Structure formats: C-alpha cells, structure tokens
Coordinates of C-alpha atoms in Angstrom, one line a residue:
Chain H
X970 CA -10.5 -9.9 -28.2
X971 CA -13.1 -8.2 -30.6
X972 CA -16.1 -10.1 -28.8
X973 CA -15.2 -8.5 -25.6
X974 CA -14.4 -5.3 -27.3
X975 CA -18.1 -5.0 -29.2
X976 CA -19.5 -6.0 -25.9
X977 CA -18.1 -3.4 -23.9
X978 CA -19.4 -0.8 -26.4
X979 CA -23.1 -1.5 -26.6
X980 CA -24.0 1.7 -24.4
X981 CA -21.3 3.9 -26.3
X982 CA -24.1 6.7 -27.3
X983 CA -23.6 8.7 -24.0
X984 CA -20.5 10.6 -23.9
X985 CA -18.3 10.3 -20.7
X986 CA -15.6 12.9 -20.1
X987 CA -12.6 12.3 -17.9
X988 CA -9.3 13.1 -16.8
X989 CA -6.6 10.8 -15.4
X990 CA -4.7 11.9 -11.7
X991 CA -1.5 9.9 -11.2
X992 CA 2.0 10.5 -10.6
X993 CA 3.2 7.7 -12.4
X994 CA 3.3 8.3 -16.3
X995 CA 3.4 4.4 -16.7
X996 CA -0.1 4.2 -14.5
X997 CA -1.6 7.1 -16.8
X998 CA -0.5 5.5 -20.1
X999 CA -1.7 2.2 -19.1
X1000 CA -5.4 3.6 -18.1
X1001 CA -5.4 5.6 -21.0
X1002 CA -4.6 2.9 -23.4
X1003 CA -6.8 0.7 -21.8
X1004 CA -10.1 3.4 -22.4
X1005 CA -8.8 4.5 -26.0
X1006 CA -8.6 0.8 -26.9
X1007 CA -11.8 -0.3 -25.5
X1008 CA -14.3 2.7 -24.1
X1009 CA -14.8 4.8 -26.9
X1010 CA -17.4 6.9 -25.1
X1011 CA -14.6 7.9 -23.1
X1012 CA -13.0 11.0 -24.1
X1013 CA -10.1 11.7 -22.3
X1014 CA -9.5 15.7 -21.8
X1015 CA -6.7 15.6 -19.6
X1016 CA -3.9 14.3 -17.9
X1017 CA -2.8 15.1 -14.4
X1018 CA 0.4 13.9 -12.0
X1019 CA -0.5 15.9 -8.6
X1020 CA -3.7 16.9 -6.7
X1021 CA -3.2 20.7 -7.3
X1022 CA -2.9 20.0 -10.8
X1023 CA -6.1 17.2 -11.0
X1024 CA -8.1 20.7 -9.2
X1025 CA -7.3 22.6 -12.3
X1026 CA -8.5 20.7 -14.8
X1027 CA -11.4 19.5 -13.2
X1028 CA -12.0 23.6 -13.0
X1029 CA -11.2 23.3 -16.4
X1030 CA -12.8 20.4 -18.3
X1031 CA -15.8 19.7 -15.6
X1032 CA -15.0 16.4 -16.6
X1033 CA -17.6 13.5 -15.4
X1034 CA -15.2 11.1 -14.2
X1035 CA -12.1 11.6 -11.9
X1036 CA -9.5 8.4 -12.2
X1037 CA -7.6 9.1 -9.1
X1038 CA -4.6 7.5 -7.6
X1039 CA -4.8 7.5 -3.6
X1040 CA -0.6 7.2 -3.1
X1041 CA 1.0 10.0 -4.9
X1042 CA 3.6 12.5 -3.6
X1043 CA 2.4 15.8 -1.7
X1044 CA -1.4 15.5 -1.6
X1045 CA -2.6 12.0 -1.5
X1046 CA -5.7 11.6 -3.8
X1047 CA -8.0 11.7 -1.3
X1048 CA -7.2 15.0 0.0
X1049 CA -8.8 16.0 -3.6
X1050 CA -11.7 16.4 -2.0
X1051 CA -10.8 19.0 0.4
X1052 CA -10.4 21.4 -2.6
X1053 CA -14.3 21.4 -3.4
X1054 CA -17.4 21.7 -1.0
X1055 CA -20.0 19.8 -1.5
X1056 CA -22.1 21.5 -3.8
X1057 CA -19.5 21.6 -6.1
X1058 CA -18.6 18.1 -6.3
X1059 CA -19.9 17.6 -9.9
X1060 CA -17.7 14.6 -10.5
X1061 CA -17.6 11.0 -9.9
X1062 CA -14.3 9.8 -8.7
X1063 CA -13.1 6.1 -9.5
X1064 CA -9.9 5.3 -7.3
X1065 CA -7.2 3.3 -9.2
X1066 CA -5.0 1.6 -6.2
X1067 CA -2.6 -0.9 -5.9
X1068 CA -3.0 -1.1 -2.3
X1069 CA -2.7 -3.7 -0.5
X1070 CA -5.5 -6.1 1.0
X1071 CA -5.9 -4.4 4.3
X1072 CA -6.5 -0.6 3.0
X1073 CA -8.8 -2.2 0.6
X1074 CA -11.1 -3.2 3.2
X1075 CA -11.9 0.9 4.0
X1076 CA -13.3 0.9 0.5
X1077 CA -15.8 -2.1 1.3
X1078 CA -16.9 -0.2 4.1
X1079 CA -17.4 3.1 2.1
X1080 CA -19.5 1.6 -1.0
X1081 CA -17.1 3.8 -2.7
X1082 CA -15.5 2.3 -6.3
X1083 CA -12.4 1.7 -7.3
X1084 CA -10.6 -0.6 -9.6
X1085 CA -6.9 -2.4 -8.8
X1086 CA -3.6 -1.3 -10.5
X1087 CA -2.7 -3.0 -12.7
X1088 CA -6.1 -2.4 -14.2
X1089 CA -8.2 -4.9 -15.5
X1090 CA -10.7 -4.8 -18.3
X1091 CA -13.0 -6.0 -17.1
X1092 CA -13.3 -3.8 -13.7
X1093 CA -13.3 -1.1 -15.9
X1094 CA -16.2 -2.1 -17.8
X1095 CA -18.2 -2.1 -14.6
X1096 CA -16.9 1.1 -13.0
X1097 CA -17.9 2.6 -15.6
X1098 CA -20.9 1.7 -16.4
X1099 CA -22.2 2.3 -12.8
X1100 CA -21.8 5.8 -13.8
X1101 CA -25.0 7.9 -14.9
X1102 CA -23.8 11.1 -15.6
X1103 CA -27.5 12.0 -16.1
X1104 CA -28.0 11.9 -12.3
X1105 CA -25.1 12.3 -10.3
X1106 CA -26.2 11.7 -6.8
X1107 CA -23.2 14.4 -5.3
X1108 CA -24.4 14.7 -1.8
X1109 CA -24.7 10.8 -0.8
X1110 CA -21.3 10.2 -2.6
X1111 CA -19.3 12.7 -0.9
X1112 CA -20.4 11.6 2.6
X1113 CA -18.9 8.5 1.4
X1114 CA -16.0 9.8 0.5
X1115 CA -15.5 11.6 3.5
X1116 CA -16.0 8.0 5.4
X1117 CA -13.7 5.9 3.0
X1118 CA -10.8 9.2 3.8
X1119 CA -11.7 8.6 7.9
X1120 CA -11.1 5.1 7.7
X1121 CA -8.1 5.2 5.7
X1122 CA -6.3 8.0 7.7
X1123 CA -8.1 6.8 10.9
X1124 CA -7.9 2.9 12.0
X1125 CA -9.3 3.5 15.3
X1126 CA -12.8 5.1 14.4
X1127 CA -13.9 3.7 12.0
X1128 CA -17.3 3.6 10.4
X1129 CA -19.4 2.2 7.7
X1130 CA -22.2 3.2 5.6
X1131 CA -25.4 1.2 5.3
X1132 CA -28.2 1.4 2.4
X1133 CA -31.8 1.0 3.0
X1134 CA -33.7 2.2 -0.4
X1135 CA -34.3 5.5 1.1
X1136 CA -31.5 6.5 3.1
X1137 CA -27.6 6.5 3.4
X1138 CA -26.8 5.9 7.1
X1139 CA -23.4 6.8 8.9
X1140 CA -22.9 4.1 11.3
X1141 CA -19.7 4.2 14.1
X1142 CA -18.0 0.9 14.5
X1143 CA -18.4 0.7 17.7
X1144 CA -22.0 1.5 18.0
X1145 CA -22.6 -1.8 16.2
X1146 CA -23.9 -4.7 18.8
X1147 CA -25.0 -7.1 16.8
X1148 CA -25.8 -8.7 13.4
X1149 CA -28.7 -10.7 12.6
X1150 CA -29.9 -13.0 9.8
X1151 CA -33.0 -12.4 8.2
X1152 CA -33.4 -14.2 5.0
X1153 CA -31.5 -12.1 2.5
X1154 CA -31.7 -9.6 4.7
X1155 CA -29.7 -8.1 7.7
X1156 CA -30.6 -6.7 10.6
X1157 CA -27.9 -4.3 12.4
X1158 CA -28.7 -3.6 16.0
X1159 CA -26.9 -0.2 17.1
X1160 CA -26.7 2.2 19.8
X1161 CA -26.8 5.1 17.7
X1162 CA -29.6 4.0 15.0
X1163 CA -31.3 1.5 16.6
X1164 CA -32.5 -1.3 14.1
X1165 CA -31.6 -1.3 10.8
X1166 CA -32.5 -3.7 8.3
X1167 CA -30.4 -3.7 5.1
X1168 CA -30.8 -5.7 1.7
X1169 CA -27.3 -7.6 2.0
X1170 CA -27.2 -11.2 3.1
X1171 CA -25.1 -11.6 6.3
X1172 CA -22.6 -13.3 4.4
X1173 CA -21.6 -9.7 3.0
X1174 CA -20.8 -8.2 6.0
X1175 CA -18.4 -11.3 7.4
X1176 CA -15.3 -8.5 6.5
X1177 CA -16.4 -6.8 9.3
X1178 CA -14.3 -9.5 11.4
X1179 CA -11.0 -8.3 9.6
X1180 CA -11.9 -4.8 10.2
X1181 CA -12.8 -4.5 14.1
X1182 CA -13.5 -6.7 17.3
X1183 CA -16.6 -8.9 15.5
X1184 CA -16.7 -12.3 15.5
X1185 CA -19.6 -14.8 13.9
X1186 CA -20.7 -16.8 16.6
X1187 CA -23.4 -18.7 14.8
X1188 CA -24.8 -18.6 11.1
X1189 CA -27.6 -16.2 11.8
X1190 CA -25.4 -13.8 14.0
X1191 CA -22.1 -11.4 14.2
X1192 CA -21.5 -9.9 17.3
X1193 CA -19.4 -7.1 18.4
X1194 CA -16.9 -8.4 21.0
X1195 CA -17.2 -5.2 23.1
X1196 CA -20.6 -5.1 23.2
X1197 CA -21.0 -8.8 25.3
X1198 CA -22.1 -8.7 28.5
X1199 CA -22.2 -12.5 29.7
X1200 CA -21.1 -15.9 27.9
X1201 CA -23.8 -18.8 29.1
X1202 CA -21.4 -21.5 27.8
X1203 CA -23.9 -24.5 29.4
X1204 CA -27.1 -22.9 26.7
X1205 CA -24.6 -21.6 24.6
X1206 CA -25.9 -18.1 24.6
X1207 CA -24.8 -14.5 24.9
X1208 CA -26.1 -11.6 26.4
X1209 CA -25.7 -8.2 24.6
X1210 CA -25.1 -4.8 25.9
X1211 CA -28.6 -4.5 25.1
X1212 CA -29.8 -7.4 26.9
X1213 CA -30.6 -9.0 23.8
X1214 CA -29.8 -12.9 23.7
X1215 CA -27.6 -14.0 20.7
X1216 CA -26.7 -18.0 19.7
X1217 CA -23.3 -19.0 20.0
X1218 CA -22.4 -22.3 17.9
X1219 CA -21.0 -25.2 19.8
X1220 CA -17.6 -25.4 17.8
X1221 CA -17.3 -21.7 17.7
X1222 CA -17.8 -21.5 21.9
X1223 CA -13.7 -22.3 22.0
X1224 CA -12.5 -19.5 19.7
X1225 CA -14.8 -16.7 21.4
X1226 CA -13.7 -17.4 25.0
X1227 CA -10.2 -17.0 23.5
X1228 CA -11.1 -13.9 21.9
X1229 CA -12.6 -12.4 24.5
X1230 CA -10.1 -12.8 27.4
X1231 CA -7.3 -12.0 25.0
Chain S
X589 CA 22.1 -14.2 24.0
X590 CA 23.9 -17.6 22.8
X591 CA 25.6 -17.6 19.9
X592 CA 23.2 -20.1 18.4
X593 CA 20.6 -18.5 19.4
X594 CA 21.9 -15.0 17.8
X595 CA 22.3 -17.3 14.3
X596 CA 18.3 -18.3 15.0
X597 CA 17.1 -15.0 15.2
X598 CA 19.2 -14.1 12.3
X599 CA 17.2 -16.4 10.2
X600 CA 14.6 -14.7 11.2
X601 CA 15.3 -11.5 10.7
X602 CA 16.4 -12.8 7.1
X603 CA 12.9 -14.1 6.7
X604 CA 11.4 -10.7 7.7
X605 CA 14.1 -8.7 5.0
X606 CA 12.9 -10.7 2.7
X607 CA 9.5 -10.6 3.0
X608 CA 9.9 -6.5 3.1
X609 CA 11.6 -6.6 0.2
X610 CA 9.6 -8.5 -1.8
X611 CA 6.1 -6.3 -0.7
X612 CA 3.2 -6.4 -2.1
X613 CA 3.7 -2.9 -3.5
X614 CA 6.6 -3.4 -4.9
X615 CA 5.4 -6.4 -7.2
X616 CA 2.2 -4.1 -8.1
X617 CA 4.2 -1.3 -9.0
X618 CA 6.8 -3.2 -11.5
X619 CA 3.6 -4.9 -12.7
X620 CA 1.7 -1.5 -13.4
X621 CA 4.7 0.1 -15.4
X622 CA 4.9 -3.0 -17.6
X623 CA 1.3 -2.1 -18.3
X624 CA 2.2 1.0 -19.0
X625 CA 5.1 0.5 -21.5
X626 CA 3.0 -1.8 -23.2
X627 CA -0.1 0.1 -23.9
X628 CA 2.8 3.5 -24.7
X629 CA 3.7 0.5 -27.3
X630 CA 7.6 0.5 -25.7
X631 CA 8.2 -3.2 -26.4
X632 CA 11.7 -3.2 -25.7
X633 CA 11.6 -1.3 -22.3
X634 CA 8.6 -3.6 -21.1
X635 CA 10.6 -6.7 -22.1
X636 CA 14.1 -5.6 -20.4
X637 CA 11.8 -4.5 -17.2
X638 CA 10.3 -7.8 -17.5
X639 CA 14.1 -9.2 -17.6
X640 CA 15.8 -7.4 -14.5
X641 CA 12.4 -7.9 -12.8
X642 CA 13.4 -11.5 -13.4
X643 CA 16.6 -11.4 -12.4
X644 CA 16.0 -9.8 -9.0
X645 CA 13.8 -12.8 -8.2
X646 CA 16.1 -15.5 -9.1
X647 CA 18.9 -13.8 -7.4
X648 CA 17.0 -12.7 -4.1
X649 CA 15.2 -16.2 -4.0
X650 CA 18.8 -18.0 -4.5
X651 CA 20.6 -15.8 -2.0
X652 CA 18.0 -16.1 0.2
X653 CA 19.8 -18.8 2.3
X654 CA 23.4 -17.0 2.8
X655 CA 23.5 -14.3 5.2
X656 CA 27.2 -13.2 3.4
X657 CA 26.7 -11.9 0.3
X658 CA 29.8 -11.1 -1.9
X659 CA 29.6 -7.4 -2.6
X660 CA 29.6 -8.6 -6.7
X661 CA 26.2 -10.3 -6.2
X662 CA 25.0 -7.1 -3.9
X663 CA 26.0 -4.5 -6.4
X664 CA 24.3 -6.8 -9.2
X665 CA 21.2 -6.8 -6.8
X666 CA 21.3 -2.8 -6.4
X667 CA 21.8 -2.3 -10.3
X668 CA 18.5 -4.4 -10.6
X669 CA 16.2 -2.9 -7.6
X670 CA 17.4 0.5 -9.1
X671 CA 16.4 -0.4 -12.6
X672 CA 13.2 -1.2 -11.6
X673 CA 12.6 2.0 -9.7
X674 CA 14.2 3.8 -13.0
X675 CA 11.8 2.4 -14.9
X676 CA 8.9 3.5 -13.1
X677 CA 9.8 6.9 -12.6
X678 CA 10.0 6.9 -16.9
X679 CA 12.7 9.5 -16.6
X680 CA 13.8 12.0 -14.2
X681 CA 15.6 9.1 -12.0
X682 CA 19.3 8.2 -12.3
X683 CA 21.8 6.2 -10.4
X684 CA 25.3 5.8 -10.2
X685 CA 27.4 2.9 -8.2
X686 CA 30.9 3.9 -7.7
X687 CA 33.8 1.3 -6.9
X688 CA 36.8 3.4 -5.2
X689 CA 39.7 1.0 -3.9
X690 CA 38.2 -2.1 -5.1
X691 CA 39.3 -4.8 -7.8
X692 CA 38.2 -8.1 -6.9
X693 CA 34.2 -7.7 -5.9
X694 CA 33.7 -11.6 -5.5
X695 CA 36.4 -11.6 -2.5
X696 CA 34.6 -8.8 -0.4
X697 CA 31.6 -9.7 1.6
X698 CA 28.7 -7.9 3.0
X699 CA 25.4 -8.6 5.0
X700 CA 22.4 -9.9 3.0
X701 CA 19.2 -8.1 2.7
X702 CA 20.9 -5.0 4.1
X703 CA 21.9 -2.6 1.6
X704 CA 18.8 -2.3 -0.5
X705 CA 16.7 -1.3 2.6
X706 CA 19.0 1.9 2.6
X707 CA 18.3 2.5 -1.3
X708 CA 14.8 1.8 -0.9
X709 CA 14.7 4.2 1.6
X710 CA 16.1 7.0 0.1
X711 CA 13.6 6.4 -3.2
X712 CA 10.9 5.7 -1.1
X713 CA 11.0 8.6 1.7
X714 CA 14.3 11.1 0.3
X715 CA 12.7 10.9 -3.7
X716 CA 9.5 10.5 -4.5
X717 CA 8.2 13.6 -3.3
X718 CA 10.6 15.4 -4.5
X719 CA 10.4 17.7 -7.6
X720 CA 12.5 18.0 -10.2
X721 CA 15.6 15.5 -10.8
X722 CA 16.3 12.6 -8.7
X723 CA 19.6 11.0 -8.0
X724 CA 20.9 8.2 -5.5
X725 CA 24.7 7.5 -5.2
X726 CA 26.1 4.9 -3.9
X727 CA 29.6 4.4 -3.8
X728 CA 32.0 1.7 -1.4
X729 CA 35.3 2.3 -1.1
X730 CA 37.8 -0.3 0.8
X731 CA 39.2 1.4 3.7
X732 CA 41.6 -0.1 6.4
X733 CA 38.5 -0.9 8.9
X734 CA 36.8 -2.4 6.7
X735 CA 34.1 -1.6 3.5
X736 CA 32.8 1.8 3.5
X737 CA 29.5 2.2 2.1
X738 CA 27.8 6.0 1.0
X739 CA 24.2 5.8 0.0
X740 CA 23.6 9.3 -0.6
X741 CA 20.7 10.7 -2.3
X742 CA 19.5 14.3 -3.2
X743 CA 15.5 14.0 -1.8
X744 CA 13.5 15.7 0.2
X745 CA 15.3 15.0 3.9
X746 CA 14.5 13.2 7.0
X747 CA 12.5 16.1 8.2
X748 CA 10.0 16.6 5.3
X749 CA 9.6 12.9 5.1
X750 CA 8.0 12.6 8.5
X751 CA 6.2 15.6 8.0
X752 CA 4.3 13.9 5.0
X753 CA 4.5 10.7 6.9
X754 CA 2.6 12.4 9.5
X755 CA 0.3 14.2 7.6
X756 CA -0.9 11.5 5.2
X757 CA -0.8 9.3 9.0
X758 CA 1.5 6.8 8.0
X759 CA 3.8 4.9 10.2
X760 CA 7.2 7.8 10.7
X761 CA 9.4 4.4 10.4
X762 CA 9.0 1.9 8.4
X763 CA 8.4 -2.0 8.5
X764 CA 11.6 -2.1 6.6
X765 CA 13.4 0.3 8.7
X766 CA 12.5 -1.5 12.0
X767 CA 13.8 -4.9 10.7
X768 CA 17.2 -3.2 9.3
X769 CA 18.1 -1.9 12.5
X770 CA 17.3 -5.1 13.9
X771 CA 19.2 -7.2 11.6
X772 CA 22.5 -4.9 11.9
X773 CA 22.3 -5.2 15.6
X774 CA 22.4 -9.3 15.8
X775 CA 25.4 -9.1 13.2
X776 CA 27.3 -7.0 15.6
X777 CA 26.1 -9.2 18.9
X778 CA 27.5 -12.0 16.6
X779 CA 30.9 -10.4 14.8
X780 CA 33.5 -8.4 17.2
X781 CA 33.8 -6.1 14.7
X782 CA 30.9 -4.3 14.3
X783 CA 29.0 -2.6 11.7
X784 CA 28.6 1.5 11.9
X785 CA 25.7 3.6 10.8
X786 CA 26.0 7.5 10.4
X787 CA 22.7 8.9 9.1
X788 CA 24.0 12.9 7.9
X789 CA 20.8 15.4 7.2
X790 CA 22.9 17.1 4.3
X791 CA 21.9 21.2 4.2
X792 CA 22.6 24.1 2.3
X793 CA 24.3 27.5 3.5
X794 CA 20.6 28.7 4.3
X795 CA 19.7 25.1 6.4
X796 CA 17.7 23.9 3.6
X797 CA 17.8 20.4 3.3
X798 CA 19.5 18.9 -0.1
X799 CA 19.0 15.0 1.2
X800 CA 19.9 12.4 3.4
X801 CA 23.2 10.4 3.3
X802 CA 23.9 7.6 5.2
X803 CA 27.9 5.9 5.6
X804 CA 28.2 2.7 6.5
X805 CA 31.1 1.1 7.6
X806 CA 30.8 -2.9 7.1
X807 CA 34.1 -5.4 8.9
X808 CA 36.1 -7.5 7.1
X809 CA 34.3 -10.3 7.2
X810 CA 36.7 -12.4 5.9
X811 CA 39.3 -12.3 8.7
X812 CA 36.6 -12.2 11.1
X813 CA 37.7 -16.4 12.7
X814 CA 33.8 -17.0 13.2
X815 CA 32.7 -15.6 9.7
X816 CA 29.4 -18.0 8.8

C-alpha cells in the first residue's frame, strides 16, 4: 500500500521515541514491524516483556510513548502506573489489548487510548498522531488513568470522566440522575457536580446502558434507574430523585417497568 | 433428575464447553501471533499456525455434536490446542503426550470438551506466570478401572494462581472451570461408573510449590450397557 504509506508520513519531522511492554514476543514483533514499516518518526529504543522491566527503560530512554499491554503475567500493565507519581509521568501510554468487548467499555469511560490486538494500521495512525509530545498534558491524563485502572479492577464503582473546554471532571456512576439533550450538546444532572453540560451528542453516552443501571427512556433523555422516584405511566412521565420531570416514550414505558421491578 | 433430562442438560453443558473453548481471547491471541510471525518474516511458522489453527476448528466444530470422543480424535485435539499455545509462547513452552498401555486409540472413548479445559488450565493459571521453562505432560495409561489420565504441569501452583487472581481481581475460578465441574457431574448422574478427579498441589522438600497435577480416572465407556 505505498498511498497509505506516504500518507501516514506527512507529519514525520517530529521525532517520537518509544518503547514496547508485552509479554508476548509475537505481540512486540507485530507492533514493531508495523511502526518500522510505516511510522518512521517512530524510533523504537526498547523492548520490554514485564512491568518492572517497562519501569527501567522508561528510567532509561524517557521515551515519549509507552505501548503497554494490560494482561501480562505478575504486574498487569496498569499497575505501571503505581511505579511513578504524578509529576513524573512524562510519558503517554497507548494500551494495546485484545480484550474483550466488556473491559473495553472502561476505556470509553476513561477517554484513555488504546488500539486492539491484532493491531491495525490504521488505529495506529490515529493514536499516534493524537500525541503532542510538545505539550504533554501529565496531570489530566494520569487522573484518567487512575479512573480507567478503578473501573477495570472495580465493576461496582465505577466512574467516568467528562470534558468541558476548561475542565476534567471525576463523575461517580451513581451520582449520575439524568441525561439530557441539548442540541449537540448534553447535559448531565448529578448529585455531586450539579449540571454539567458537555460537547458530545447524547447519542455518545448510550454505552452508559451496557455499563450501569441507565436506560433511554425517550430520545432527549437517559436516566439512571436508581435515581427514579415515581413512574406516571397515564402522562408518561418520571420523576427524578431530584424532583425533576423526565419523558418516557410510549413504546419504551413496557421495557422500563420491567427494568425497574426486576 | 430423568435420564432424558440429564442428556438435555448435557447438551447444554456441551454448548457452554464449547463456547469456553472457543473465547474470544483465544481467537485474538492465535490471531496476534500470526501477526507477529509475519511481520518477524517467519513464513513457514505463520502458515503451519494458520494450519493447526484450522484444524482445531474443523475438528471442534465436527465433534461438536458427540459427547464420546474416541481418545485418537482427543489426543489429535490436545496436540493442536497445545501447538497453538507453543506458538505463542515462541519458545520456552513444550509438551509431551504419552501413551502407556494403549494400542488401538480409535477403540477407547472419553468425554468431549473435557480434557482441554484441564490443559488450558494448567497454561493458563499453572504457566504463564511462571518464569523460566514451561512444561505440561499429559500421559493416559489403560488401567483395569478404566483410562487414567495425568495432566501434570510444572507452573506456578494453585496457591499463587489465586493470589494473582486476587490481586489483579479476577474471578479465583474460572468460567471454564465452573462448566467442567458441571459437565463431569451430569456424566456420572448418567454413567454408573463414574469419573474421578484428584487435583495434587505437587511441593518440594522445603513446601515450595513445583505445579499442579491433576489424575483423572475416565470408565470404560464401552461396556458401560447405556453408553450414548
């Protein structure tokens, strides 16, 4: 593919240094083929099967990019980050998982990146290039990272993180009451935050009803299930833990009563 | 329980072997170390992995109606499965199948879907952590009571495994574990003679742990009047 190929090295003039954390020599030999081939702004200083070893070399190299395997024997790779405070995180980590469906959803809560195993092409092309090593924003991303680790090692509290222009905000699961429509934009209504409007349609938060006890009970709303305090099936309206009336869609009145008195 | 209804639920539990057999994870991890092979420029390998990965499919998928397996078609199933894992551990993973007491393999028979649970387990919990080589054995030797089966491997132990297990907050037993044991106990509702499980922690002189082995002892199917 040499159109792809050129394509994917227009940006090349900025350097990007990284090392490779993965058990399997198969995984590392693929994603090291796969940059050598096609990212020549890559430079690859290192190779690394374990945790403890992928905390050396990053000592070592002070590589910009971490590719970081999440199942691998002793430390998994997000125990990585217990190795460096804060201040010190002066990397960007890109996970490489083959995990299935259901631990992927942690990542779409954490805004965190990460590409599938077997690697694709393209995926790399775009982890990468969200990287600006000029300004590596280490506080914001390692509050993320501590989320994503929460809600993988933690099903039962979990929590997401939510983007306004200005501010990263930390939001419990459960403190969510409802979502509302609002244009492009969503509005969350919380216990702990109180409104927040975010710059996602509410079609991009419909994974929260894989991920927890929400439900979409009309196009302009999701609701948390434990936050409803009374079903008016005759108007076809619900009243919220914080007295705040939501719609409820005729043909989606059947499937909430069964949800809620399961 | 009804003897028809035992033979329902071992459909079932067939249906849930094979669906643990066949995980996600498994497929993604045969289908990374092609990638691998390929981009180390190991045409051969990646083509034979590509083969027995095959292989294991057609065979799995055609056996996936018999719940008697002769113990010709099983051992060709192990060799494959264990190939795989071989393959992805590029090194520093062997295997050996030893035959003691046997000649003809195609007049022996043993439960589907239940042996590679075992070896899985002992790559998945006993090996992978560990450091350094990594061996399974298995070995079935024809015994008066019936097929004895030794799936012996020399990992981490029983007790590490949950510790890591617990640590990293997985489940301590597995999906595949929970439907083994469950599968085992509707062949012995069904059969009068009935299947035996010893798990052994194996230890050294200091009560280190040098890996788990488990013996099976499988009936005579054969002589059993209501084989399948």
């Amino acid at each position: 593919m040499p159109h792809a190929k050129q394509s994917y090295l227009r940006n090349s003039m900025q350097k990007i240094s990284a090392i490779i954390v993965d058990d399997e020599p198969n995984a590392r030999r693929a994603l090291r083929g796969l940059l050598e081939e096609n990212f020549s702004q890559v430079e690859i200083m290192g190779e690394c099967k374990s945790v403890p070893e992928a905390v050396k070399a990053i000592n070592r190299f002070k590589p910009d990019v971490v590719f970081l395997d999440i199942a691998m024997p002793g430390y998994s790779g997000f125990e990585l980050l217990d190795f460096f405070d804060e201040q010190h995180l002066r990397f960007r980590i890109i996970f490489v998982t083959a995990y299935s469906e259901h631990s992927l959803r942690a990542f779409e809560t954490s805004a965190v990146d990460y590409i599938l195993k077997p690697v694709r092409l393209e995926h790399l092309a775009r982890a990468l290039k969200k990287i600006n090593i000029e300004e590596p924003s280490v506080s914001s991303e390692s509050r993320q990272y501590q989320v994503l680790k929460e809600n993988f090692t933690n099903q039962l509290d979990k929590k997401i993180v939510l983007q306004t222009a200005e501010t990263i905000f930390v939001v419990r699961m459960e403190d969510i009451i409802y979502l509302q429509a609002e244009g492009s934009y969503t509005r969350f209504y919380t216990t702990s935050h109180g409104v927040l409007t975010i710059t996602k349609k509410l079609i991009d938060f419909e994974f929260l009803e894989n991920n927890g006890p929400f439900f979409r009970t009309h196009r302009s709303y999701i609701v948390n299930l434990n936050h409803i305090k009374k079903v008016d099936k005759k108007e076809f309206i619900l009243m919220m833990s914080n007295d705040a009336e939501v719609y409820l869609a005729q043909d989606k009145k059947n499937l909430l009563l069964e949800k809620i008195i399961k | 329980m009804k003897r028809q209804e035992i033979k329902a639920q071992l459909l079932k539990s067939q249906l849930v072997a094979l669906r643990a057999q066949m995980n996600p994870h498994f497929l993604y991890n045969v289908l990374n170390t092609v990638q691998g092979l390929v981009y180390g420029n190991r045409k051969t390998e990646a083509g034979e992995l590509l083969g027995n990965f095959s292989d294991l499919m057609r065979k799995t998928l055609q056996a996936s109606d018999k719940q008697l397996l002769s113990l010709q078609d099983e051992i060709d199933n192990l060799r494959l499965y264990l190939e795989l894992e071989k393959a992805r551990f590029d090194g520093g993973f062997d295997y050996h199948i030893n035959l003691v007491n046997l000649d003809d393999l195609s007049f022996v028979y043993v439960p589907s879907l239940m042996l590679q649970p075992f070896a899985e387990n002992a790559v998945k919990h006993g090996l992978m952590h560990k450091k350094g080589d990594k061996e399974v054995l298995i070995q079935f030797e024809k015994e008066v009571e019936g097929l004895k089966v030794i799936i012996d491997d020399n990992g981490i132990g029983r007790v590490n495994s949950m510790e890591i297990n617990k640590r990293s907050k997985n489940k301590p037993f597995s999906f595949a574990t929970v439907a083994l044991n469950e599968r085992m106990n509707l062949f012995n509702s069904l059969y009068k003679q009935k299947i035996t499980c010893r798990i052994i922690d194996k230890v050294d002189e200091m009560q280190q742990p040098l890996g788990t082995r488990i013996e099976l002892l499988i009936p005579d199917y054969t002589h059993d009047p209501d084989a399948l």
